[in-house]
XYZ file of C-alpha atoms in Angstrom:
709
model
C 69.037 50.302 122.700
C 67.892 53.362 120.762
C 64.204 54.205 120.778
C 62.524 54.182 117.403
C 61.245 57.602 116.461
C 57.559 57.592 115.528
C 56.451 60.134 112.932
C 52.741 60.823 112.695
C 51.420 61.033 109.157
C 48.825 63.643 108.377
C 46.652 62.328 105.577
C 45.236 65.745 104.653
C 46.263 66.792 101.148
C 46.952 70.487 101.667
C 48.539 70.988 98.227
C 45.418 69.863 96.364
C 43.382 72.360 98.381
C 45.359 75.291 96.991
C 43.587 77.494 94.426
C 43.960 76.352 90.813
C 45.783 79.563 89.892
C 48.549 78.771 92.407
C 48.771 75.129 91.311
C 49.084 76.246 87.684
C 51.953 78.563 88.623
C 53.696 75.706 90.445
C 53.345 73.313 87.498
C 54.588 76.005 85.119
C 57.939 75.757 86.909
C 58.203 72.024 86.125
C 59.263 70.414 82.891
C 56.372 69.703 80.543
C 56.636 65.924 80.887
C 56.790 66.240 84.685
C 53.713 68.464 84.674
C 51.802 65.974 82.515
C 52.600 63.161 84.975
C 50.724 65.007 87.737
C 47.478 64.301 85.844
C 47.653 60.714 87.189
C 47.629 61.768 90.861
C 43.863 62.183 91.188
C 40.816 63.538 89.407
C 41.560 66.971 90.913
C 44.924 67.077 89.144
C 43.753 65.583 85.846
C 43.541 68.843 83.891
C 45.613 71.279 85.972
C 48.764 70.688 83.871
C 46.809 71.952 80.853
C 46.543 75.454 82.356
C 50.145 76.716 82.234
C 51.027 80.352 82.814
C 54.380 79.935 81.030
C 55.305 77.913 77.935
C 58.929 76.719 78.119
C 59.706 74.748 74.977
C 63.212 73.303 74.746
C 64.853 69.931 74.234
C 65.069 69.032 77.935
C 61.423 69.930 78.431
C 59.891 68.326 75.371
C 62.068 65.476 74.069
C 62.850 62.012 75.349
C 66.414 61.235 76.408
C 67.290 59.614 73.080
C 66.661 62.901 71.249
C 68.538 65.235 73.586
C 71.267 67.357 72.006
C 73.891 65.763 74.252
C 73.575 62.588 72.129
C 74.808 64.321 68.972
C 78.413 63.277 69.585
C 77.447 59.617 69.118
C 77.072 60.130 65.360
C 80.369 60.364 63.526
C 79.432 60.892 59.873
C 77.748 63.951 58.385
C 74.876 61.782 57.127
C 74.239 60.276 60.572
C 74.324 63.694 62.187
C 71.918 65.086 59.587
C 69.465 62.238 60.231
C 69.725 62.712 63.999
C 69.020 66.453 63.732
C 66.113 65.833 61.348
C 64.554 63.178 63.608
C 64.861 65.234 66.785
C 63.408 68.296 65.016
C 60.403 66.274 63.822
C 59.922 64.826 67.317
C 60.227 68.267 68.904
C 57.663 69.854 66.575
C 55.262 66.924 66.962
C 55.444 66.961 70.760
C 55.026 70.740 71.015
C 52.013 70.728 68.684
C 50.418 67.937 70.710
C 51.031 69.784 73.969
C 49.656 73.092 72.650
C 46.494 71.329 71.458
C 45.889 70.311 75.090
C 46.243 73.869 76.401
C 44.130 75.553 73.715
C 41.536 76.740 76.247
C 44.056 78.729 78.353
C 43.085 82.397 78.463
C 46.390 83.991 79.500
C 50.046 83.103 78.837
C 52.664 85.328 80.450
C 55.816 83.933 78.817
C 56.796 81.920 75.755
C 60.362 80.565 75.714
C 61.706 78.478 72.815
C 65.291 77.194 72.750
C 65.946 74.807 69.884
C 68.058 74.470 66.729
C 65.651 73.965 63.839
C 68.294 73.911 61.112
C 66.254 75.256 58.202
C 63.645 77.146 60.195
C 60.117 76.038 60.967
C 56.711 77.339 59.969
C 55.401 75.660 63.123
C 57.401 78.154 65.197
C 55.437 81.007 63.654
C 52.216 79.268 64.676
C 53.479 78.858 68.245
C 54.209 82.581 68.366
C 50.749 83.308 66.964
C 49.215 81.002 69.586
C 51.034 82.829 72.401
C 50.061 86.244 71.062
C 46.400 85.167 70.991
C 46.800 84.261 74.670
C 47.990 87.829 75.422
C 51.606 86.797 76.005
C 53.783 89.491 77.615
C 57.251 87.994 77.134
C 58.736 86.070 74.189
C 62.228 84.567 74.420
C 63.531 82.796 71.309
C 67.012 81.255 71.208
C 67.306 79.335 67.947
C 70.723 77.801 68.492
C 71.570 75.295 71.222
C 75.260 76.162 71.252
C 75.660 75.157 74.881
C 74.519 71.680 73.884
C 77.079 71.558 71.056
C 74.691 71.310 68.150
C 75.637 73.065 64.952
C 73.983 76.462 64.712
C 72.111 77.196 61.491
C 74.077 79.016 58.838
C 73.138 82.508 57.685
C 70.970 81.307 54.823
C 68.772 79.193 57.100
C 68.271 81.661 59.957
C 64.647 81.850 60.999
C 62.922 85.109 60.095
C 60.943 86.443 63.024
C 57.300 86.907 61.881
C 56.857 90.660 62.394
C 53.570 90.603 60.463
C 51.793 88.476 63.111
C 52.993 90.391 66.170
C 49.867 92.496 65.921
C 48.912 96.115 66.063
C 48.059 98.469 68.871
C 45.652 100.517 66.790
C 42.484 98.711 67.858
C 40.396 98.849 64.683
C 43.173 98.079 62.192
C 44.886 95.204 63.941
C 47.032 94.074 61.034
C 47.613 90.549 59.783
C 47.356 89.026 63.249
C 43.796 90.128 63.867
C 44.387 90.735 67.577
C 45.892 93.317 69.844
C 49.456 92.897 71.102
C 50.224 92.803 74.843
C 53.904 92.016 74.262
C 56.233 93.808 76.707
C 59.528 91.902 76.454
C 61.148 90.382 73.352
C 64.464 88.506 73.450
C 65.817 87.046 70.214
C 68.991 85.074 69.477
C 70.243 83.592 66.201
C 67.509 84.756 63.859
C 66.564 87.526 61.425
C 64.591 90.584 62.513
C 63.570 92.762 59.589
C 60.276 94.572 60.200
C 58.489 96.092 57.220
C 57.021 99.563 57.369
C 53.533 98.051 57.073
C 53.988 95.462 59.841
C 55.878 96.998 62.711
C 53.175 98.458 64.944
C 53.133 95.418 67.236
C 56.478 96.497 68.712
C 54.935 99.658 70.159
C 53.977 97.838 73.384
C 57.540 96.631 74.078
C 59.438 97.922 77.100
C 62.419 95.514 76.721
C 64.113 94.467 73.464
C 67.229 92.263 73.708
C 68.907 91.013 70.501
C 71.847 88.585 70.402
C 73.483 87.567 67.100
C 70.501 88.826 65.165
C 70.683 89.728 61.478
C 69.063 93.155 61.127
C 69.260 92.916 57.306
C 69.814 96.636 56.708
C 69.824 100.014 58.415
C 66.471 100.741 56.749
C 64.883 97.778 58.547
C 66.601 98.855 61.757
C 65.059 102.322 61.479
C 61.623 100.754 60.895
C 62.173 98.762 64.091
C 63.308 101.722 66.194
C 60.561 103.969 64.877
C 57.952 101.548 66.233
C 59.539 101.073 69.684
C 57.895 104.094 71.260
C 57.710 102.509 74.739
C 61.045 100.669 74.891
C 63.020 101.450 78.052
C 65.749 98.768 77.769
C 67.496 98.024 74.444
C 70.353 95.544 73.964
C 72.251 94.801 70.740
C 74.977 92.157 71.141
C 76.981 90.805 68.195
C 74.287 91.926 65.763
C 75.211 92.469 62.143
C 74.246 94.463 59.049
C 74.422 97.620 61.147
C 77.101 100.232 60.366
C 75.346 103.192 61.987
C 73.067 103.045 64.994
C 70.877 106.138 65.261
C 68.565 106.682 68.190
C 66.949 110.048 67.676
C 63.785 111.666 68.960
C 60.968 110.851 68.484
C 62.218 107.242 68.089
C 62.542 105.314 71.374
C 61.378 108.357 73.282
C 61.225 106.422 76.591
C 64.583 104.622 76.265
C 66.590 104.664 79.519
C 69.220 101.917 79.086
C 71.207 101.048 75.929
C 73.668 98.163 75.604
C 75.774 97.900 72.428
C 78.294 95.061 72.542
C 80.683 93.618 69.951
C 78.751 94.648 66.850
C 81.727 94.240 64.541
C 80.309 96.176 61.576
C 79.319 99.210 63.636
C 81.196 102.408 62.720
C 79.069 105.179 64.209
C 76.838 105.570 67.260
C 74.477 108.560 67.150
C 72.383 109.366 70.215
C 69.947 112.285 70.254
C 67.732 111.369 73.190
C 66.146 113.244 76.053
C 65.355 110.051 78.002
C 68.526 107.903 77.830
C 70.218 107.549 81.245
C 72.701 104.647 80.939
C 74.947 103.431 78.108
C 77.035 100.263 78.075
C 79.407 100.005 75.121
C 81.913 97.285 74.313
C 83.759 96.868 71.055
C 86.114 98.499 68.608
C 86.641 102.226 68.275
C 83.671 103.939 66.646
C 82.544 107.510 66.173
C 80.434 108.872 69.047
C 77.861 111.605 68.362
C 75.953 112.274 71.571
C 73.263 114.767 72.457
C 71.696 113.123 75.487
C 71.443 115.489 78.448
C 70.213 112.766 80.864
C 72.904 110.254 79.923
C 74.914 110.225 83.160
C 76.031 106.558 83.493
C 78.563 104.929 81.159
C 80.235 101.504 81.236
C 83.046 100.385 78.969
C 86.087 98.124 79.046
C 89.210 99.788 77.701
C 90.045 97.803 74.566
C 93.004 95.415 74.777
C 94.337 96.350 71.349
C 97.669 98.162 71.150
C 96.145 101.008 69.125
C 93.479 101.648 71.748
C 96.076 101.477 74.518
C 97.812 104.485 72.974
C 94.554 106.391 72.572
C 93.115 105.200 75.902
C 89.849 104.790 74.031
C 87.068 105.440 74.914
C 88.138 107.315 78.077
C 89.717 110.231 76.228
C 86.473 110.832 74.318
C 84.170 110.952 77.337
C 84.856 114.477 78.687
C 83.997 115.820 75.227
C 80.943 113.728 74.344
C 79.593 113.230 77.896
C 80.629 116.224 80.017
C 77.534 115.714 82.239
C 78.500 112.114 83.159
C 77.993 111.323 86.876
C 78.685 107.535 87.011
C 81.483 105.704 85.184
C 82.271 101.972 85.297
C 85.621 101.218 83.705
C 87.234 97.834 83.077
C 90.982 97.821 82.453
C 93.410 95.131 81.386
C 96.612 94.276 83.233
C 98.818 96.812 81.516
C 96.792 100.023 81.647
C 98.348 101.657 84.722
C 101.254 103.305 82.907
C 98.998 104.424 80.035
C 96.601 106.081 82.477
C 99.425 107.990 84.149
C 100.633 109.306 80.806
C 97.299 110.222 79.207
C 94.766 110.961 81.969
C 96.293 114.188 83.421
C 94.997 116.150 80.409
C 91.368 115.210 81.202
C 88.741 116.471 83.627
C 85.414 114.865 84.461
C 83.718 117.893 86.015
C 80.519 116.176 87.278
C 81.666 112.604 87.921
C 80.465 111.534 91.376
C 80.608 107.716 91.264
C 83.526 105.800 89.734
C 84.059 102.027 89.628
C 87.313 100.620 88.246
C 87.742 96.892 87.538
C 91.496 96.350 87.421
C 93.522 93.170 86.952
C 97.239 93.083 87.717
C 99.801 90.308 87.339
C 102.340 92.263 89.380
C 101.977 94.880 92.112
C 98.994 97.213 91.747
C 100.297 100.641 90.800
C 99.365 103.567 93.052
C 100.038 106.180 90.394
C 96.870 105.670 88.380
C 94.702 105.969 91.511
C 96.104 109.410 92.236
C 95.646 110.503 88.616
C 92.027 109.302 88.568
C 91.205 111.341 91.664
C 92.793 114.469 90.200
C 90.686 114.167 87.029
C 87.470 113.827 89.100
C 87.424 116.868 91.410
C 83.887 116.301 92.811
C 84.038 112.489 93.096
C 82.089 111.203 96.122
C 82.304 107.387 95.781
C 85.241 105.329 94.497
C 85.040 101.541 94.082
C 88.159 99.592 93.103
C 87.473 95.973 92.118
C 90.969 94.484 92.100
C 92.281 91.092 91.134
C 96.000 90.774 91.820
C 97.619 87.551 90.594
C 101.069 87.434 92.127
C 102.680 86.228 95.357
C 101.890 88.227 98.492
C 104.866 90.334 99.540
C 105.573 91.364 103.118
C 106.743 94.951 103.023
C 104.469 97.995 102.915
C 106.631 100.808 101.590
C 106.009 104.504 100.926
C 109.126 105.026 98.841
C 107.410 105.151 95.427
C 104.122 106.736 96.405
C 102.823 109.610 94.260
C 102.798 113.076 95.745
C 99.994 113.547 98.249
C 97.262 116.137 97.684
C 93.891 116.853 99.274
C 90.664 115.588 97.716
C 87.826 117.416 99.446
C 84.727 115.567 98.167
C 85.497 111.833 98.346
C 83.282 110.375 101.098
C 83.259 106.602 100.500
C 85.802 104.071 99.230
C 85.155 100.374 98.527
C 88.031 98.041 97.604
C 87.091 94.453 96.674
C 89.224 91.431 95.777
C 91.777 92.233 98.492
C 94.131 89.338 99.252
C 96.719 91.117 101.388
C 99.167 92.381 98.781
C 101.220 95.310 100.014
C 100.179 97.292 96.939
C 96.505 96.892 97.901
C 97.218 98.073 101.444
C 99.254 101.016 100.126
C 96.322 102.123 97.937
C 94.003 102.024 100.960
C 96.434 103.965 103.189
C 97.038 106.540 100.458
C 93.288 107.132 100.073
C 92.854 107.414 103.855
C 95.457 110.160 103.911
C 94.471 112.306 100.915
C 90.647 112.134 101.168
C 90.029 114.831 103.770
C 86.233 114.322 103.727
C 86.323 110.499 103.760
C 83.648 108.971 106.009
C 83.745 105.235 105.244
C 86.137 102.675 103.746
C 85.154 99.057 103.062
C 87.712 96.298 102.411
C 86.168 93.164 100.890
C 88.270 90.039 100.101
C 85.601 88.815 97.653
C 86.341 90.145 94.156
C 83.406 91.866 92.481
C 82.945 90.676 88.872
C 80.943 92.488 86.206
C 78.755 89.999 84.293
C 77.291 92.458 81.781
C 73.896 94.099 81.320
C 74.097 95.802 84.690
C 74.599 92.569 86.659
C 77.412 91.825 89.120
C 78.717 88.682 90.791
C 81.344 87.885 93.422
C 84.266 85.489 93.189
C 85.202 83.253 96.085
C 87.656 84.481 98.700
C 91.134 83.087 98.040
C 93.120 81.095 100.580
C 95.771 83.830 100.777
C 93.302 86.057 102.616
C 92.614 83.514 105.348
C 96.200 82.355 105.789
C 98.021 85.663 105.792
C 96.238 88.588 104.146
C 93.488 89.252 106.702
C 95.896 89.690 109.619
C 98.188 91.905 107.548
C 95.351 94.174 106.379
C 93.970 94.538 109.913
C 97.385 95.443 111.274
C 98.164 98.242 108.805
C 94.722 99.741 108.155
C 93.461 99.765 111.744
C 96.629 101.589 112.722
C 96.053 104.197 109.991
C 92.281 104.579 110.484
C 92.583 105.051 114.261
C 94.187 108.422 113.638
C 91.108 109.650 111.730
C 87.325 109.628 112.044
C 86.872 107.253 109.101
C 84.608 104.211 109.591
C 86.741 101.245 108.518
C 84.910 98.016 107.641
C 87.055 94.961 106.882
C 84.868 92.062 105.809
C 85.948 88.665 107.126
C 83.487 86.442 105.265
C 84.246 82.757 105.464
C 82.920 79.980 103.289
C 80.099 78.050 104.984
C 80.155 74.326 105.527
C 77.552 73.925 102.799
C 80.219 74.830 100.236
C 82.662 72.059 101.075
C 81.916 70.549 97.669
C 84.319 73.180 96.319
C 87.883 72.795 97.581
C 89.181 76.312 97.103
C 92.850 75.389 96.816
C 94.886 72.329 96.008
C 96.601 73.082 99.300
C 93.880 71.086 101.087
C 94.925 67.962 99.196
C 98.638 68.614 99.228
C 98.966 69.066 102.983
C 97.830 65.503 103.684
C 98.301 63.477 100.519
C 97.894 60.174 102.359
C 94.739 60.966 104.280
C 92.756 63.085 101.851
C 91.938 60.427 99.236
C 91.080 58.020 102.077
C 88.318 60.371 103.195
C 87.037 60.927 99.659
C 87.466 57.509 98.039
C 83.879 57.563 96.736
C 84.152 61.062 95.245
C 82.975 61.265 91.631
C 82.933 65.053 91.035
C 85.563 67.580 92.146
C 85.882 71.324 91.520
C 89.285 72.843 92.309
C 90.371 76.466 92.313
C 94.119 77.020 92.059
C 96.332 80.068 92.422
C 98.848 81.175 89.820
C 101.820 79.255 91.149
C 100.421 75.814 91.924
C 101.730 74.042 88.813
C 105.116 73.095 90.267
C 103.581 72.057 93.584
C 101.080 69.823 91.770
C 103.858 68.100 89.839
C 105.828 67.420 93.026
C 103.029 66.249 95.332
C 100.169 64.818 93.230
C 101.901 61.677 91.843
C 101.439 60.037 95.275
C 97.651 60.345 95.023
C 94.900 58.398 93.292
C 91.237 59.316 92.973
C 89.851 55.891 92.049
C 86.237 56.892 91.222
C 86.601 60.490 90.066
C 84.671 60.928 86.795
C 84.145 64.696 86.534
C 86.884 67.215 87.328
C 86.797 71.013 86.943
C 89.948 73.058 87.516
C 89.878 76.854 87.759
C 93.451 77.960 87.026
C 94.886 81.459 86.776
C 98.335 82.084 85.301
C 100.378 85.251 84.902
C 102.835 83.484 82.573
C 102.475 80.510 80.247
C 100.114 77.782 81.447
C 102.182 74.730 82.420
C 101.367 71.435 80.679
C 102.935 69.306 83.404
C 100.126 69.624 85.918
C 97.543 68.563 83.295
C 99.385 65.296 82.717
C 99.688 64.656 86.475
C 95.963 65.302 87.010
C 95.035 62.705 84.415
C 97.389 60.112 85.907
C 95.820 60.540 89.365
C 92.297 60.085 87.933
C 92.401 56.802 85.992
C 88.635 56.616 85.226
C 88.062 60.321 84.579
C 85.425 60.885 81.860
C 85.010 64.688 81.783
C 87.708 67.328 82.291
C 86.894 71.059 82.362
C 89.740 73.583 82.520
C 88.638 77.144 83.262
C 91.734 79.157 82.434
C 92.576 82.818 82.786
C 95.983 83.677 81.378
C 97.107 87.244 82.025
C 100.161 87.787 79.841
C 100.872 88.861 76.267
C 99.965 86.356 73.552
C 103.030 84.605 72.170
C 103.320 83.265 68.633
C 105.107 79.919 68.829
C 103.484 76.579 69.612
C 106.318 74.305 70.706
C 106.518 70.672 71.800
C 110.016 70.931 73.277
C 108.982 70.958 76.952
C 105.907 68.747 76.789
C 105.552 66.015 79.417
C 105.882 62.410 78.331
C 102.820 61.174 76.457
C 100.758 58.275 77.806
C 97.333 56.830 77.006
C 94.259 57.760 79.065
C 91.538 55.287 78.093
C 88.434 56.765 79.766
C 88.477 60.509 79.105
C 85.596 61.236 76.710
C 84.979 64.984 76.941
C 87.200 68.046 77.440
C 86.017 71.650 77.896
C 88.533 74.517 77.992
C 87.150 77.998 78.758
C 88.811 81.405 78.916
C 90.926 80.701 75.833
C 92.522 83.853 74.368
C 94.980 82.273 71.932
C 98.057 81.746 74.103
C 100.356 79.045 72.769
C 100.260 77.298 76.152
C 96.459 76.998 75.915
C 96.741 75.494 72.421
C 99.473 73.106 73.579
C 97.240 71.840 76.408
C 94.438 71.158 73.902
C 96.746 69.368 71.438
C 98.291 67.293 74.230
C 94.851 66.147 75.402
C 93.789 65.318 71.836
C 96.829 63.034 71.525
C 96.808 61.186 74.846
C 93.043 60.685 75.369
C 92.477 57.619 73.228
C 88.712 57.509 73.961
C 88.110 61.249 73.537
C 84.862 62.016 71.689
C 84.348 65.754 72.116
C 86.448 68.867 72.845
C 84.968 72.343 73.355
C 87.038 75.553 73.218
C 85.263 78.581 74.696
C 86.864 82.071 74.791
C 84.504 83.162 77.580
C 86.098 82.447 80.978
C 83.883 80.495 83.362
C 83.913 82.028 86.864
C 82.775 80.320 90.064
C 80.622 82.721 92.111
C 80.047 80.469 95.109
C 77.062 78.504 96.389
C 76.904 76.392 93.234
C 76.568 79.386 90.903
C 78.730 80.136 87.865
C 79.131 83.192 85.678
C 81.007 84.019 82.470
C 83.449 86.846 81.908
C 83.376 88.818 78.685
C 85.398 87.577 75.717
C 88.623 89.597 75.490
C 89.646 91.536 72.398
C 92.745 89.319 71.968
C 90.489 86.448 70.888
C 88.910 88.371 68.021
C 92.053 90.117 66.851
C 94.469 87.215 66.845
C 93.546 84.297 69.088
C 90.610 82.827 67.169
C 92.531 82.453 63.910
C 95.500 80.925 65.727
C 93.355 78.373 67.596
C 91.496 77.397 64.402
C 94.768 76.874 62.541
C 96.404 74.546 65.078
C 93.446 72.614 66.483
C 91.630 71.950 63.203
C 94.849 70.504 61.850
C 95.220 68.213 64.879
C 91.542 67.197 65.184
C 91.092 66.364 61.502
C 93.378 63.360 61.995
C 90.989 61.913 64.589
C 87.282 61.249 65.097
C 87.017 63.839 67.881
C 84.203 66.367 67.600
C 85.892 69.760 67.977
C 83.775 72.793 68.837
C 85.336 76.242 68.912
C 83.045 78.814 70.518
C 80.003 76.597 69.949
C 80.726 75.713 66.307
C 81.503 72.196 65.064
C 84.938 72.326 63.418
C 85.941 68.742 62.665
C 84.980 67.400 59.234
C 85.188 63.828 60.479
C 82.763 64.503 63.321
C 79.875 65.826 61.289
C 79.111 68.965 59.336
C 81.945 70.927 57.771
C 83.881 73.791 59.243
C 81.710 76.844 59.918
C 83.361 80.179 60.503
C 81.681 82.642 62.864
C 80.665 85.964 61.380
């Protein structure tokens, strides 16, 4: 008989003995309604919730469950949806005003965050900003569109105008309309209008960070007023902003600016930089005119555009030696098909001072050695080379030197890092080639975890694929150890394995397919499953999955890469094995040219799935196979209520964390129009709420079609 374990209970309340300042910081991390509940614990806690250091005002924090944005899909008609949005807005404003009245005595607020779709703006929001400014707020974060929650974003005419006149003044005596001094250091705005007037722009002089996303700048005159006041800004981001054809950053404007991010501003035609402080530039978008006079600008990041025209010009790479001859760090993101272009165009270039180069390179066939050799020849003093590879094809066995470029000696390269290695012969050949030609090489690191650029200077890592564990690791060790033993290079081959705490993610369908009879038996109670599949699993799924059933599975996410058309067959099989599935998320990455025809000739047999209510498809570029999958699901899911199409690919980073890849140029040039054409036509015949990139598209499901700017 087992002895009962006795646990002594210590009745001392150590938490209540903490200083009030620490307790306030703890409660500031809770939701507002959860913080308020602590007032019932004891007399000590009665008023602590009313001393927050941060104000986080969003639907989840402020509203009851009935008013959450996730309930919007329940209302089919435009009138019902309008009433729901009006009621939740009134409830949100009422609850926030009541909460702020209880925290009126707070002396210092560090951060104000508001995430809510007001529809036609709100004068109350201006008062909340004024309240925070009075409390010496240092960070304001306003996101005025809950796109992730699938509520319709306000149209251009109803965008909220940020109240520049109440931000304050740093002049002491003449403190402007606000009547108090500004302590604001960080301002992040999304889905609003920012148009400072010459008379009311001094409050921005205290800012060190300004981040704008989908902000209407009204005119270049207003933009110049804004920049002229940002004398202390060090970090400036402009993403998908409009009413800006020329961006000029010239001394003495932004005289302390160190980092500039300009991304997908579709109306931009010219970027002029005359700055003695700027150190890093991140640019993504169409070809524009560069005029640079920035002697300290030594770090540049840019994806090479996917458009055919830019492929021929290799833009912006060909411009960089001319406009940035002093560049020391370059981060370059290339599409699948850039290897041949690099070999043809790069030999005419020289980057005389480049010391650190990172190349993010996807390939659907063998990685090509030629472009690596060309890159090294154009960078004569390069010291560090990082290749972040993702190779989506079957692992081949032979390592061959027959098609290697001519060897030469690079005398300055000291460190090489290659990530995303799975064991492809082409990856091993690149490593061996670098070991041989880099005469000064001191260290080489091989990492099976692919490094992913998330934007704004942030990186993530993808999970290690099954190929590495099954075959690739042994193959890499065999070839590279043999080569490195003949030199003094320090070779580090990382062998990271996934910990037991990540068993909630089955990295490959192979786990299920090996033992189709036993696997479901061990997971009969499973309700949520996340699966990551390789390129070639479609046929295997169709052959092996029909014998399985997941009786309680309600939420399924599939991460699926394809180097050719995505196959509809495996989608149908998945649904048949999950009879009570309610939510299906397909995170696709399709690396092949976009085709034009949407065909039903090879579709699997249609059937009726009676429980599927929501579908999310991410990473959509406009491939016909992606559209066919969406149409097929619209037809067979008889209970479907909502479908979301997102061009940004969702990437699993491990340990429960997700990231999003950038939207590819294909989507803007061709894919978006193609998806709208086919899916609107299909969804209009049903009551399904269709959202394409966060916008409600189906007339029958609510507001009318809204085109993105």
